[in-house]
Structure formats: structure tokens, C-alpha cells
mmCIF file of C-alpha atoms and ligand atoms in Angstrom:
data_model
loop_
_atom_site.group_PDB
_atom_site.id
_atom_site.type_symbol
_atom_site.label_atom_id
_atom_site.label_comp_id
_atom_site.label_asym_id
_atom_site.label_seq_id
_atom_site.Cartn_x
_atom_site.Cartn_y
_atom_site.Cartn_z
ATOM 1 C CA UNK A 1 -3.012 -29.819 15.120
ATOM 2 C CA UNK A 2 -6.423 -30.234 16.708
ATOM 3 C CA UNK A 3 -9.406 -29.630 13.461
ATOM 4 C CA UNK A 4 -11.919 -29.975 16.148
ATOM 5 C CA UNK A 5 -11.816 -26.176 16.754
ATOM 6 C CA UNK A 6 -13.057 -23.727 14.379
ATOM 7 C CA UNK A 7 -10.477 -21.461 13.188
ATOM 8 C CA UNK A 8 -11.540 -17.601 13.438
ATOM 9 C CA UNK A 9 -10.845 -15.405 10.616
ATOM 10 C CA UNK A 10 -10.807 -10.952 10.651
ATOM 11 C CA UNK A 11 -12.246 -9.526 8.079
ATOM 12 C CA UNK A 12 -10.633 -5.940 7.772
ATOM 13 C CA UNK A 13 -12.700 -2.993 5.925
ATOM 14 C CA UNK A 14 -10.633 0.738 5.410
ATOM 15 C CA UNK A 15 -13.848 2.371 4.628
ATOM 16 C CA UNK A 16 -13.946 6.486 4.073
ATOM 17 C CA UNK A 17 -17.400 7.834 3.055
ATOM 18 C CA UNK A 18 -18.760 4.324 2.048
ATOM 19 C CA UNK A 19 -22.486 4.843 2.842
ATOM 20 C CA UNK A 20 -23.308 4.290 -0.777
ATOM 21 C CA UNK A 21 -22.108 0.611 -0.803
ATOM 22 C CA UNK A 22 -22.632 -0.114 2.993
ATOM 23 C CA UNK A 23 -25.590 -2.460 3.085
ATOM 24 C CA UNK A 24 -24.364 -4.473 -0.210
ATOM 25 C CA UNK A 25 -21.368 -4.663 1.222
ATOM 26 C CA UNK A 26 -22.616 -6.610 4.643
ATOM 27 C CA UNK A 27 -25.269 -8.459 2.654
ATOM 28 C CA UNK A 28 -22.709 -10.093 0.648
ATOM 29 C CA UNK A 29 -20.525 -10.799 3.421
ATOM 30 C CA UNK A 30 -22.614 -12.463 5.784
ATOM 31 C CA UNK A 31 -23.799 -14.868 2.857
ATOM 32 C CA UNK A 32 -20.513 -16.017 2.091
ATOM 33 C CA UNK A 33 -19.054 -16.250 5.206
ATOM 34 C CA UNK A 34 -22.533 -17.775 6.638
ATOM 35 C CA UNK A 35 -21.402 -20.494 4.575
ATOM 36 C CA UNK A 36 -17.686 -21.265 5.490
ATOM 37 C CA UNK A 37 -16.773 -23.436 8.514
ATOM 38 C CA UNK A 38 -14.979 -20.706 10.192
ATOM 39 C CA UNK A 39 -15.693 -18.259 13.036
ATOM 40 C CA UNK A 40 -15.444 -14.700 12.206
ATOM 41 C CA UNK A 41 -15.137 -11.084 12.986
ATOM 42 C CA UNK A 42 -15.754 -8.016 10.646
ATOM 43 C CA UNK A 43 -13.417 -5.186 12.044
ATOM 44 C CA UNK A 44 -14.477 -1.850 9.779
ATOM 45 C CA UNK A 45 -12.584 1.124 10.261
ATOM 46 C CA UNK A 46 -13.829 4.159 9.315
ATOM 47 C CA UNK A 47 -11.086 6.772 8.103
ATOM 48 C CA UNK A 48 -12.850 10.167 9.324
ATOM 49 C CA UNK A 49 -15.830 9.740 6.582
ATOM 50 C CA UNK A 50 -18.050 13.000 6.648
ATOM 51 C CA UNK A 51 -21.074 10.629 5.121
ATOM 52 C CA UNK A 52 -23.478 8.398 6.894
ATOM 53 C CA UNK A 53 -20.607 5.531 7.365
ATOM 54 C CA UNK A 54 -20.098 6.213 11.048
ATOM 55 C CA UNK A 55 -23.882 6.039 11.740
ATOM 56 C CA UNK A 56 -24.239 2.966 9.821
ATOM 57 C CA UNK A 57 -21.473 1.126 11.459
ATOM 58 C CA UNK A 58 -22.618 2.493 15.231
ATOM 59 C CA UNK A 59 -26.014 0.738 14.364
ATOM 60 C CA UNK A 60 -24.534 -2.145 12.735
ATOM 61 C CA UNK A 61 -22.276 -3.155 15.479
ATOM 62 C CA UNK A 62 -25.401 -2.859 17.862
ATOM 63 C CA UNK A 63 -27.324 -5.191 15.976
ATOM 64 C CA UNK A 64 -24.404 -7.496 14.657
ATOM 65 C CA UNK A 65 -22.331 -9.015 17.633
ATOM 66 C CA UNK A 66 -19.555 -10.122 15.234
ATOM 67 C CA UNK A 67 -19.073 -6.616 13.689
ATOM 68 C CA UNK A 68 -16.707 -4.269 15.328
ATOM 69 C CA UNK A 69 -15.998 -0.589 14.210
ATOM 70 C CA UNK A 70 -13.232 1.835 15.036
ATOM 71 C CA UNK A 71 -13.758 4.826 14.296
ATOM 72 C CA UNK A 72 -10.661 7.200 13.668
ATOM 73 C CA UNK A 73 -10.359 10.763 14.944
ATOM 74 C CA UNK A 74 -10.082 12.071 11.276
ATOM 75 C CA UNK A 75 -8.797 11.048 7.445
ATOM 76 C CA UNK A 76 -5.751 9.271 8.278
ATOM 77 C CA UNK A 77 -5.730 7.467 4.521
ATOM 78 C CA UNK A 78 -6.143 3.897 3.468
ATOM 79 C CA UNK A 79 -2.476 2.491 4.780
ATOM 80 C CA UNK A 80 -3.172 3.846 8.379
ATOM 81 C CA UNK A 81 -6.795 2.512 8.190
ATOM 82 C CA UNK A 82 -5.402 -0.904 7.457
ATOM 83 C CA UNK A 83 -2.657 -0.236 9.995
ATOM 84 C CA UNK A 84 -5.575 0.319 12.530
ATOM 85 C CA UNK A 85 -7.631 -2.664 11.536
ATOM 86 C CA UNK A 86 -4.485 -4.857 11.743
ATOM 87 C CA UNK A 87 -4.211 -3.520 15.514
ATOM 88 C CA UNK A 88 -8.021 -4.657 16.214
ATOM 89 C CA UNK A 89 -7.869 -8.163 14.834
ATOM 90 C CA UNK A 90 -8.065 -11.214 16.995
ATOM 91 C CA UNK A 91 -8.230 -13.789 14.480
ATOM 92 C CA UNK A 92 -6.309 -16.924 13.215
ATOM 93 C CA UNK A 93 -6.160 -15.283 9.531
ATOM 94 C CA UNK A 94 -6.387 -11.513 8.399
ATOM 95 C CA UNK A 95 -8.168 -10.523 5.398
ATOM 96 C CA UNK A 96 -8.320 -6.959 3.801
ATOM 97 C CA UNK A 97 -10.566 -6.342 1.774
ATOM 98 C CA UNK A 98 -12.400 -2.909 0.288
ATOM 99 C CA UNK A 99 -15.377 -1.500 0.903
ATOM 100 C CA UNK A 100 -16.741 -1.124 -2.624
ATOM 101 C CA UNK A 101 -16.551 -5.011 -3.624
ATOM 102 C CA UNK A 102 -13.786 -4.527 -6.168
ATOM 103 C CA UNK A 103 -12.463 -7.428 -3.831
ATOM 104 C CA UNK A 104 -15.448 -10.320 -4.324
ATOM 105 C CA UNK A 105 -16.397 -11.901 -0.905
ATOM 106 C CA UNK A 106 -16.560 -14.978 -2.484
ATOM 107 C CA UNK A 107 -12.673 -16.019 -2.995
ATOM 108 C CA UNK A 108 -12.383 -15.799 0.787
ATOM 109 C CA UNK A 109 -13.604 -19.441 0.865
ATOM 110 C CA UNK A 110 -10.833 -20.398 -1.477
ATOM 111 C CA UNK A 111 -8.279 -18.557 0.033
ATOM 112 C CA UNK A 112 -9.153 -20.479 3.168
ATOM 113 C CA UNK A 113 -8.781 -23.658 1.294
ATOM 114 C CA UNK A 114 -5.288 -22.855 0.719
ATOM 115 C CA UNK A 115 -4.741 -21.364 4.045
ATOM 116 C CA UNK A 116 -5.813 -24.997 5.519
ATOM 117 C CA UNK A 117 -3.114 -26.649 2.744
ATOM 118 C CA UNK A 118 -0.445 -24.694 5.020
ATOM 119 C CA UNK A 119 0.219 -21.488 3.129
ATOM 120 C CA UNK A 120 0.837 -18.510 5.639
ATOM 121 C CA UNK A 121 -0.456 -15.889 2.662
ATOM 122 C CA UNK A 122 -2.997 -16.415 -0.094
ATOM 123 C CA UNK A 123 -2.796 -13.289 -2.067
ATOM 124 C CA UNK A 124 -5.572 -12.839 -4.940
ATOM 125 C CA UNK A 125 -4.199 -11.951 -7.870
ATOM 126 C CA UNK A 126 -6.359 -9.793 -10.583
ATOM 127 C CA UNK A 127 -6.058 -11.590 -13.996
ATOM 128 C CA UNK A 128 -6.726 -8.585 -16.237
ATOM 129 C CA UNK A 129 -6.963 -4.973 -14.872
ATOM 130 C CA UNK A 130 -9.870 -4.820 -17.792
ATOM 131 C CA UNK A 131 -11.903 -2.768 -15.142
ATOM 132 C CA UNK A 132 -8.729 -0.005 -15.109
ATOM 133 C CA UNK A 133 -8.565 3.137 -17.684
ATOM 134 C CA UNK A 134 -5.717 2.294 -19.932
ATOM 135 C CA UNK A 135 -3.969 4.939 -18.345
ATOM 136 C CA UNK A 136 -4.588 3.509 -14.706
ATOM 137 C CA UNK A 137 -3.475 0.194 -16.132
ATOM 138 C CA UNK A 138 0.002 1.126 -17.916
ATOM 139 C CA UNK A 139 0.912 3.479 -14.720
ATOM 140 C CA UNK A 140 0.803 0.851 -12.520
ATOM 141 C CA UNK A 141 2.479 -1.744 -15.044
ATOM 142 C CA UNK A 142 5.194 0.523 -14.673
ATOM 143 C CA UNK A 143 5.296 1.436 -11.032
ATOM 144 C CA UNK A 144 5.194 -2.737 -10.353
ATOM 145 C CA UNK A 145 8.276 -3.154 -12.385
ATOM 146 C CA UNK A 146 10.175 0.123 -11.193
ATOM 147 C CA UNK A 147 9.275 -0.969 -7.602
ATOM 148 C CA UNK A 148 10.437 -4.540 -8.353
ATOM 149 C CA UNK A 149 13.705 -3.842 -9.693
ATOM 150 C CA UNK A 150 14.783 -1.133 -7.000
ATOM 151 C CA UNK A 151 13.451 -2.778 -3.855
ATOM 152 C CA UNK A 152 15.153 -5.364 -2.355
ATOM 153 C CA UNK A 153 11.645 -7.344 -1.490
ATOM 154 C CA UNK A 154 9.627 -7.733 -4.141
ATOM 155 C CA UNK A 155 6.029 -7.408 -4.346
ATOM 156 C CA UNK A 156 3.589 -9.398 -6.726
ATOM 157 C CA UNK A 157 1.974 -7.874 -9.717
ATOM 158 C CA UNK A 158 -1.470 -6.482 -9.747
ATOM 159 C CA UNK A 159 -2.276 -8.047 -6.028
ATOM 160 C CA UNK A 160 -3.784 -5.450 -4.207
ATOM 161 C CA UNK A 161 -4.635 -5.446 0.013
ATOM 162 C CA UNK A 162 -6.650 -8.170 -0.920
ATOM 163 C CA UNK A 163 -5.180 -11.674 0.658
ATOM 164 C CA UNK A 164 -5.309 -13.976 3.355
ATOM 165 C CA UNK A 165 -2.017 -13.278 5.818
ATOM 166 C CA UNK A 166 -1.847 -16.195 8.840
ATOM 167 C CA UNK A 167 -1.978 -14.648 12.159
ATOM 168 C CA UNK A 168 1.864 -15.396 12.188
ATOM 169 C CA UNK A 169 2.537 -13.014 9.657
ATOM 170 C CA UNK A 170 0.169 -10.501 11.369
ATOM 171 C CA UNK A 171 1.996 -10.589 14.544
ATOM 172 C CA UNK A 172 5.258 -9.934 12.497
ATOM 173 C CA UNK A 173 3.848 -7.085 10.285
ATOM 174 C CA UNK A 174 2.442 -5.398 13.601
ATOM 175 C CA UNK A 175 6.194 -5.344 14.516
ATOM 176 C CA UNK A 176 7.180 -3.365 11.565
ATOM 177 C CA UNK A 177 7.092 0.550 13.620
ATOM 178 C CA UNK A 178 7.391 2.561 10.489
ATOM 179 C CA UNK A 179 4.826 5.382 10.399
ATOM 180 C CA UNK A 180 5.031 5.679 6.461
ATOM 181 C CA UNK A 181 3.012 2.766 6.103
ATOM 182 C CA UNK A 182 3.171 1.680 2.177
ATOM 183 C CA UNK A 183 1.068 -1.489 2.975
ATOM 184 C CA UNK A 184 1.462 -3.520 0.298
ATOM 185 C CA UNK A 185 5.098 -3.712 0.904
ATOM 186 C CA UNK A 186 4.980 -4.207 4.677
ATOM 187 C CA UNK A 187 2.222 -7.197 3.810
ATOM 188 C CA UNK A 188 5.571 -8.984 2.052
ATOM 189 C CA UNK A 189 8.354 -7.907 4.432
ATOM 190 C CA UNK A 190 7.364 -11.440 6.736
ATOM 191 C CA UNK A 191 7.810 -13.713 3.637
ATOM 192 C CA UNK A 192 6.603 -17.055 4.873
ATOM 193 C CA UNK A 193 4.697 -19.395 2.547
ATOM 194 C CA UNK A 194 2.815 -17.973 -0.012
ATOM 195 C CA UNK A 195 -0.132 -18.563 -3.096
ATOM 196 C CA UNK A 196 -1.947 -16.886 -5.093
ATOM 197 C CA UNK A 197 -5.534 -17.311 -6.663
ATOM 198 C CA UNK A 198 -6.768 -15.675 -9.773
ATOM 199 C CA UNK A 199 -10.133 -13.256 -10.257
ATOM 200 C CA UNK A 200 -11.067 -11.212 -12.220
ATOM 201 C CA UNK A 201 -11.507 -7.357 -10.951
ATOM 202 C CA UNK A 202 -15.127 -5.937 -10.947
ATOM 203 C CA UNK A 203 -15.699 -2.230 -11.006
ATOM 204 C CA UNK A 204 -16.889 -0.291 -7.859
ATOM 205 C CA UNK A 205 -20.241 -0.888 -7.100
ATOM 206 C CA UNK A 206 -21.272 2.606 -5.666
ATOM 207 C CA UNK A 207 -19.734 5.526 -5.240
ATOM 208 C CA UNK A 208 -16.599 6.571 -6.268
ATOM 209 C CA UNK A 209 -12.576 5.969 -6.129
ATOM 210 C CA UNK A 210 -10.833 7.797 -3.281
ATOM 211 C CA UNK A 211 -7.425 7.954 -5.444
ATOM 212 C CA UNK A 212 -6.940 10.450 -8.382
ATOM 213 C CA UNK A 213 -3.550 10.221 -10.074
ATOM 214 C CA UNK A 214 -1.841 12.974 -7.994
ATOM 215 C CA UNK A 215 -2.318 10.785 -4.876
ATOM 216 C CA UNK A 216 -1.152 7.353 -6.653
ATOM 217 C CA UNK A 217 1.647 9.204 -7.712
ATOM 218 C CA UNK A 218 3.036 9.949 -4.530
ATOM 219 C CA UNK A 219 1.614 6.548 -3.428
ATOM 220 C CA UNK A 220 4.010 5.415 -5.529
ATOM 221 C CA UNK A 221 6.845 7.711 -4.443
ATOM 222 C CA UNK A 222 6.566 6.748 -1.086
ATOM 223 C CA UNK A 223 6.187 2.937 -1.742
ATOM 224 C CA UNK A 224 9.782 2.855 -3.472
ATOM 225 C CA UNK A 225 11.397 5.255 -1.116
ATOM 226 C CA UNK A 226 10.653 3.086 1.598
ATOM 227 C CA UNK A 227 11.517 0.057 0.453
ATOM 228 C CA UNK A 228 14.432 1.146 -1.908
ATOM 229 C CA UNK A 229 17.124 3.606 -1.181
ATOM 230 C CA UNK A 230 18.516 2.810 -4.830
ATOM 231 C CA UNK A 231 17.435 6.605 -5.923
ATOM 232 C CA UNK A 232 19.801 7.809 -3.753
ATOM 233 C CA UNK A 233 22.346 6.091 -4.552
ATOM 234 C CA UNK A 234 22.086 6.478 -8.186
ATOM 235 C CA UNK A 235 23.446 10.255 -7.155
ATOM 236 C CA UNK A 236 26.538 8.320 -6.326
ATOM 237 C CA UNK A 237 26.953 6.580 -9.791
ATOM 238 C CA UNK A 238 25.849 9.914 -12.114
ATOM 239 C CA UNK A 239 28.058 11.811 -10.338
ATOM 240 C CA UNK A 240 30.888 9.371 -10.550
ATOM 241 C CA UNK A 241 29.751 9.254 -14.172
ATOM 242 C CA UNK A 242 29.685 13.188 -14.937
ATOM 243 C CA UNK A 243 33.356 13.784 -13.020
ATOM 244 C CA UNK A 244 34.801 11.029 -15.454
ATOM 245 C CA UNK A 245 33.575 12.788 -18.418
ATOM 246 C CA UNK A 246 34.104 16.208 -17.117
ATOM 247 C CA UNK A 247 37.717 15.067 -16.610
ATOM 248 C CA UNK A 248 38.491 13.790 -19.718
ATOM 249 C CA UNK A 249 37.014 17.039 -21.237
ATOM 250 C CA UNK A 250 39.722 18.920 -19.252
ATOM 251 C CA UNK A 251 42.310 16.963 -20.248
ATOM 252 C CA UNK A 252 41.116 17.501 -23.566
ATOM 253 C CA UNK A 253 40.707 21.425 -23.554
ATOM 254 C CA UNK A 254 44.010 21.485 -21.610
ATOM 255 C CA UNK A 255 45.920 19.537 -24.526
ATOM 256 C CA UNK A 256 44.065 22.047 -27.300
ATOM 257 C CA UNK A 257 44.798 25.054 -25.747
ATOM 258 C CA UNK A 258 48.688 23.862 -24.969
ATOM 259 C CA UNK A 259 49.049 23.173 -28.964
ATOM 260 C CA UNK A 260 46.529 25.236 -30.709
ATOM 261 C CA UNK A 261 46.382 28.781 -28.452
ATOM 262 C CA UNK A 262 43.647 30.007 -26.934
ATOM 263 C CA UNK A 263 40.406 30.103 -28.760
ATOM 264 C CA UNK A 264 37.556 32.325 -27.263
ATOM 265 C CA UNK A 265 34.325 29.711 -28.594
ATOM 266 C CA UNK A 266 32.966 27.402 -26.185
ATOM 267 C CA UNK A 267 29.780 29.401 -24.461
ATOM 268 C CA UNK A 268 27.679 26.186 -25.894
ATOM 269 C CA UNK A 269 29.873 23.379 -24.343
ATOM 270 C CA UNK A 270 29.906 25.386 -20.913
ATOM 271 C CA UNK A 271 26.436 26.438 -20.957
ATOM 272 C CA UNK A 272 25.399 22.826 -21.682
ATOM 273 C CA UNK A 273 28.134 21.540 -18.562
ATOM 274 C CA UNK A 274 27.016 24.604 -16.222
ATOM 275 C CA UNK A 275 23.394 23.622 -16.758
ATOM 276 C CA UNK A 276 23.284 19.753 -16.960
ATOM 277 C CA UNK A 277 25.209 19.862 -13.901
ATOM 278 C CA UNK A 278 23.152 22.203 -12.014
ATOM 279 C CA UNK A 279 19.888 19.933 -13.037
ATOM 280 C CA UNK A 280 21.796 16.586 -11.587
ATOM 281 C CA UNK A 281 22.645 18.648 -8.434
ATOM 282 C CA UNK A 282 19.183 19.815 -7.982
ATOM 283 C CA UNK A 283 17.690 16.977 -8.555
ATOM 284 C CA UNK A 284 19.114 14.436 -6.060
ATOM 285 C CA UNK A 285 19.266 17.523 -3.571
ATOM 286 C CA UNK A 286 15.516 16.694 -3.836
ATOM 287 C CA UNK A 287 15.755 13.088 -3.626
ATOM 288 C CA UNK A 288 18.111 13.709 -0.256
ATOM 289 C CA UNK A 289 15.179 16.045 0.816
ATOM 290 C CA UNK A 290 12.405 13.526 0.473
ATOM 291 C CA UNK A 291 14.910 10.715 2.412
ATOM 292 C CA UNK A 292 15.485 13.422 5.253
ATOM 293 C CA UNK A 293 11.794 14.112 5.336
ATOM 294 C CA UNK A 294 11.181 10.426 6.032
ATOM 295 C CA UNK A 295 13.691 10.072 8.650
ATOM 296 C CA UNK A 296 12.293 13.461 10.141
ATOM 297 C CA UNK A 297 8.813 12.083 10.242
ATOM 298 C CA UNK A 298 10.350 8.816 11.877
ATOM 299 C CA UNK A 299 12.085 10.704 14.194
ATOM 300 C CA UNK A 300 8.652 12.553 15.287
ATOM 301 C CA UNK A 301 7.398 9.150 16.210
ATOM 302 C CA UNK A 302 3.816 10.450 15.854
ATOM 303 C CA UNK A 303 1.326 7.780 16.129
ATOM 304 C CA UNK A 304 0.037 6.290 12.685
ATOM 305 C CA UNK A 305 -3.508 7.021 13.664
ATOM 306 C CA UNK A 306 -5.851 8.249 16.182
ATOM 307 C CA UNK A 307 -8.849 6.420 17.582
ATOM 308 C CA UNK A 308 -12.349 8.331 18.853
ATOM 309 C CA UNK A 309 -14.528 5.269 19.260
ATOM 310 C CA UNK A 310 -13.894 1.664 18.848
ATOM 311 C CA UNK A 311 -17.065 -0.004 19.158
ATOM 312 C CA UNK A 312 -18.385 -3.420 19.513
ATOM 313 C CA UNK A 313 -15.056 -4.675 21.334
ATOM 314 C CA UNK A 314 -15.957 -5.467 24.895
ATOM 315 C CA UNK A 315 -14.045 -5.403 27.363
ATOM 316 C CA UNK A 316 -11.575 -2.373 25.801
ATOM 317 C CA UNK A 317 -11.901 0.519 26.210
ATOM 318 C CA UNK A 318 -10.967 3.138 24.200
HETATM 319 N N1 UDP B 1 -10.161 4.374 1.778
HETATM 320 C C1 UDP B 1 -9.850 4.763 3.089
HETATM 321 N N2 UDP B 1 -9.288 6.005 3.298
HETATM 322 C C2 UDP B 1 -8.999 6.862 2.270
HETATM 323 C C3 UDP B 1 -9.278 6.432 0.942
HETATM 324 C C4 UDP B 1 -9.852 5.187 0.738
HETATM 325 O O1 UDP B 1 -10.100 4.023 4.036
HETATM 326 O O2 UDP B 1 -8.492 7.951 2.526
HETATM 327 C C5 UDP B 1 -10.770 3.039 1.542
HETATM 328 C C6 UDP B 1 -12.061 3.066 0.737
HETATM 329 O O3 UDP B 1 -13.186 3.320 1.552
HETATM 330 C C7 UDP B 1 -12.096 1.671 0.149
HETATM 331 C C8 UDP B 1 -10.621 1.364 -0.077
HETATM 332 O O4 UDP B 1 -9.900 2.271 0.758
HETATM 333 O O5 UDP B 1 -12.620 0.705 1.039
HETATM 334 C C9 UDP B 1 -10.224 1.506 -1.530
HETATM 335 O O6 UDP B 1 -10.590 2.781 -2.036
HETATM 336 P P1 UDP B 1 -11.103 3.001 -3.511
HETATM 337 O O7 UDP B 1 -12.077 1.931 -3.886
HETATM 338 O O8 UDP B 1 -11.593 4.409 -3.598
HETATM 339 O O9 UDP B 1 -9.757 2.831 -4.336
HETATM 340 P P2 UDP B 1 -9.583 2.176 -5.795
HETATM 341 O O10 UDP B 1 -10.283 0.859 -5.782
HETATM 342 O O11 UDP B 1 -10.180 3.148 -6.731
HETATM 343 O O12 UDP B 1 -8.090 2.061 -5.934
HETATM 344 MG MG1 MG B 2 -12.184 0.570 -5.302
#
């Protein structure tokens, strides 16, 4: 390999209604990455923010060469933001990060480190979730190891977007067409050669979080339905389960009633069948709903996201 040339890096920003952090957020990047021998690019995307972000960023990619914005027709969410910055980038590494320095600046120099030791992915692992609720923290305990043992790729524990990914295993996530775009699982579809490093997780600077528990919920419904069609197929093994039983209940009325008559009792037993039964059918008639709706919105083939400006990048046009 020739060292001679300076390797380029992309830093990728999702930012919706950031204004609050903006400045910080630039000031603290162009220090630490002032410092590293690398080349870089800062490719924001702003998800339809109804703040000042789009201002800022139209001014800041005037006045900054190396900082490019697209701006997105409306609120797409986080996952097609990142989708969208992935699109833009141009350099030898890809680096997510968020807006409101949760993700510290500074670990992008050792994730580099590592990147120039030969591994493809450097993810950065939080050590404690100590900035997290309780409730935040145990939820997502749970959702890593639910996720983990249904889906046939595993993802690593309290990593967020936050990593280095090789421009290798950018080219191969671009290739991944789905529209429902659970990121941090299509970030470990590639595989290739990973590490991690260790921080600790700050709290937002400014502002506030974008994600109340309604939306992580089905952030989490929609990360294990895509990678994990295990729910459905759990339908499979209840019901084998339930006809088993049922049958050997049959057998056994049938027996009673041949040597004992017929005996009138029994509204609890079928009341608890009719109704146990009709909550197992209902329920994975749901499950085979949300898998339909999936395929249905694959099937639209709408685009992931839609661009009004991209600024900053010359020689496209938007
Ligand atoms: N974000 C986005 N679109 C959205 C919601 C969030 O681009 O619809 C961005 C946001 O600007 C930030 C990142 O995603 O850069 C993480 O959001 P936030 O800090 O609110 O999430 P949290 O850290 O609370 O999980
Ligand atoms: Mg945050």
C-alpha cells in the first residue's frame, strides 16, 4: 500500500432541528480533526428541520469548503438520513456520528488508529449507559438480547451509529436496497474485520432527544422484523403446540363421555380453549400483517428519501 497519500475520511451528521448544538458541534470537529493526518469531508444532512439548521448549514458550506449539506425534502427519520449521508460520501472511511455530541469527536483519532492496524469497522462501544434513565437503559438491555437471539446476524451491545466502517463495507451496505432501513443492523450485514473501543456516553449538549419511547418501540419492532422472521415462525410451533394438547383433550373427553355418560359441565374448559385460541390466532394474524406490510412497502419501491438541495458538492447537481 502506498502511506504517502493521505487517506480521506466522511464524517456523516443526521441532524433534525439541531440549531441549538450547531456551532459546538463544528467547533469541536474541526479541532480534532485539524489534528489527525487525514483529509476530510463533513457531509450533514438535514432531515426536514423546521429550526435554523438549514440556514446554518447553507452558510456553513459557503464558508467551509470541506462541509457539504443535503438537505432533504422533509422528515424522513434518522435511518434514511444516514441512508442519505452514506449516498454522499466519497471517502476512504465513513463515520456517523450525532449531532448533539453524545458521540465525542475525539475517539475518531483512535478509531483511525485501528482502522490503519487493518480493521474494516471500529465500532465505539459505550461502557456504561450511566447517561440513560433506568428505564431507557433496561429497555434496550432487553431489545439487544431479544434482537440477538432471533436474528441471524448479530449486532453488538450498546454500540450505537457511532463507528468507523472502511469504504469497502460502505460500498457493500449501499448495496443493501431495503427501504426499511434499521441501520444498525444493515451497518453489520458486510461483516468484515471488526474492533471496538470503549467511552463513556455524555449527555446531549443542547436541545433535546428526537426519540420518545413510542418511537423506540417500533424502532425496535422494525429492527427484529427485518432481520428475524423467527416471530413468524413461532406461529408455526404454538400452533403445533396447542393442536397436540387440544388433541389429547379430545381423546380424553371422548374416553369420559364413552364410560361415564354425558355430563353437561365444561363452559370453563371451553371458554378458556375458545378464548386462548382466539388470542393466538389474533395475534400472529398481526404478526403476518406487519410481515405483509413490509413486503408491501418493498414492493412500492418508493425511494428511501428525497433530496431539495445538496450543497457544497460541485460538480452534482441535484
Ligand atoms: N435525527 C434525525 N432525524 C430524526 C430524529 C433524529 O436526523 O427524525 C438525528 C438528530 O438530529 C441527532 C441524531 O439523529 O443527530 C440522534 O438523535 P437524538 O440525539 O435525539 O437521539 P438520542 O441520542 O436521544 O437517542
Ligand atoms: Mg442524542
Amino acid at each position: 500500500m502506498v502511506m504517502s497519500e493521505k487517506k480521506s475520511i466522511s464524517i456523516v451528521v443526521p441532524m433534525y432541528n439541531e440549531e441549538a448544538v450547531f456551532h459546538t458541534l463544528f467547533r469541536v470537529l474541526e479541532e480534532t480533526l485539524s489534528k489527525l493526518d487525514v483529509t476530510y469531508e463533513v457531509i450533514c444532512v438535514d432531515d426536514g428541520s423546521r429550526d435554523k439548521t438549514r440556514e446554518l448549514l447553507l452558510a456553513k458550506t459557503q464558508q467551509d469548503p470541506r462541509v457539504k449539506a443535503v438537505l432533504l425534502s422533509r422528515n424522513f427519520g434518522k435511518e434514511a438520513a444516514m441512508t442519505a449521508a452514506i449516498d454522499y460520501a466519497t471517502g476512504d472511511a465513513v463515520i456517523p456520528i450525532d449531532a448533539d455530541l453524545q458521540d465525542p469527536p475525539e475517539l475518531i483519532g483512535q478509531m483511525i488508529e485501528k482502522w490503519r492496524e487493518g480493521f474494516d469497522v471500529v465500532y465505539a462501544k459505550r461502557v456504561s449507559r450511566m447517561s440513560d434513565t433506568p428505564m431507557k437503559r433496561n429497555t434496550a438491555g432487553l431489545f439487544y438480547r431479544i434482537f440477538n437471539m432471533l436474528s441471524e446476524i448479530p449486532i453488538p451491545e450498546n454500540v450505537g451509529d457511532y463507528r468507523l466502517m472502511d469504504r469497502r463495507v460502505v460500498d457493500a451496505i449501499k448495496r443493501l436496497p431495503e427501504k426499511d432501513r434499521f441501520m444498525k443492523g444493515l451497518f453489520c450485514w458486510p461483516g468484515f474485520n471488526n474492533t471496538s473501543i470503549e467511552f463513556e456516553r455524555p449527555e446531549r449538549l443542547e436541545g433535546e432527544t428526537k426519540f420518545n419511547y413510542w418511537k423506540l418501540w417500533n424502532f425496535a419492532l422494525n429492527g427484529i422484523t427485518s432481520f428475524s422472521s423467527f416471530p413468524v415462525r413461532l406461529g408455526v410451533y404454538l400452533g403445533l403446540i396447542v393442536s397436540a394438547v387440544a388433541f389429547i383433550y379430545g381423546v380424553v373427553i371422548m374416553v369420559k363421555t364413552l364410560f361415564t355418560g354425558v355430563d353437561v359441565p365444561g363452559y370453563a374448559s371451553l371458554m378458556i380453549v375458545v378464548l386462548f385460541m382466539g388470542g393466538i390466532q389474533l395475534f400472529f394474524l398481526g404478526l403476518l400483517g406487519e410481515y405483509i406490510g413490509r413486503i408491501y412497502k418493498e414492493v412500492k419501491n418508493r425511494p428511501i428519501y428525497m433530496v431539495d438541495k445538496a450543497l457544497g458538492f460541485d460538480g452534482k447537481s441535484v
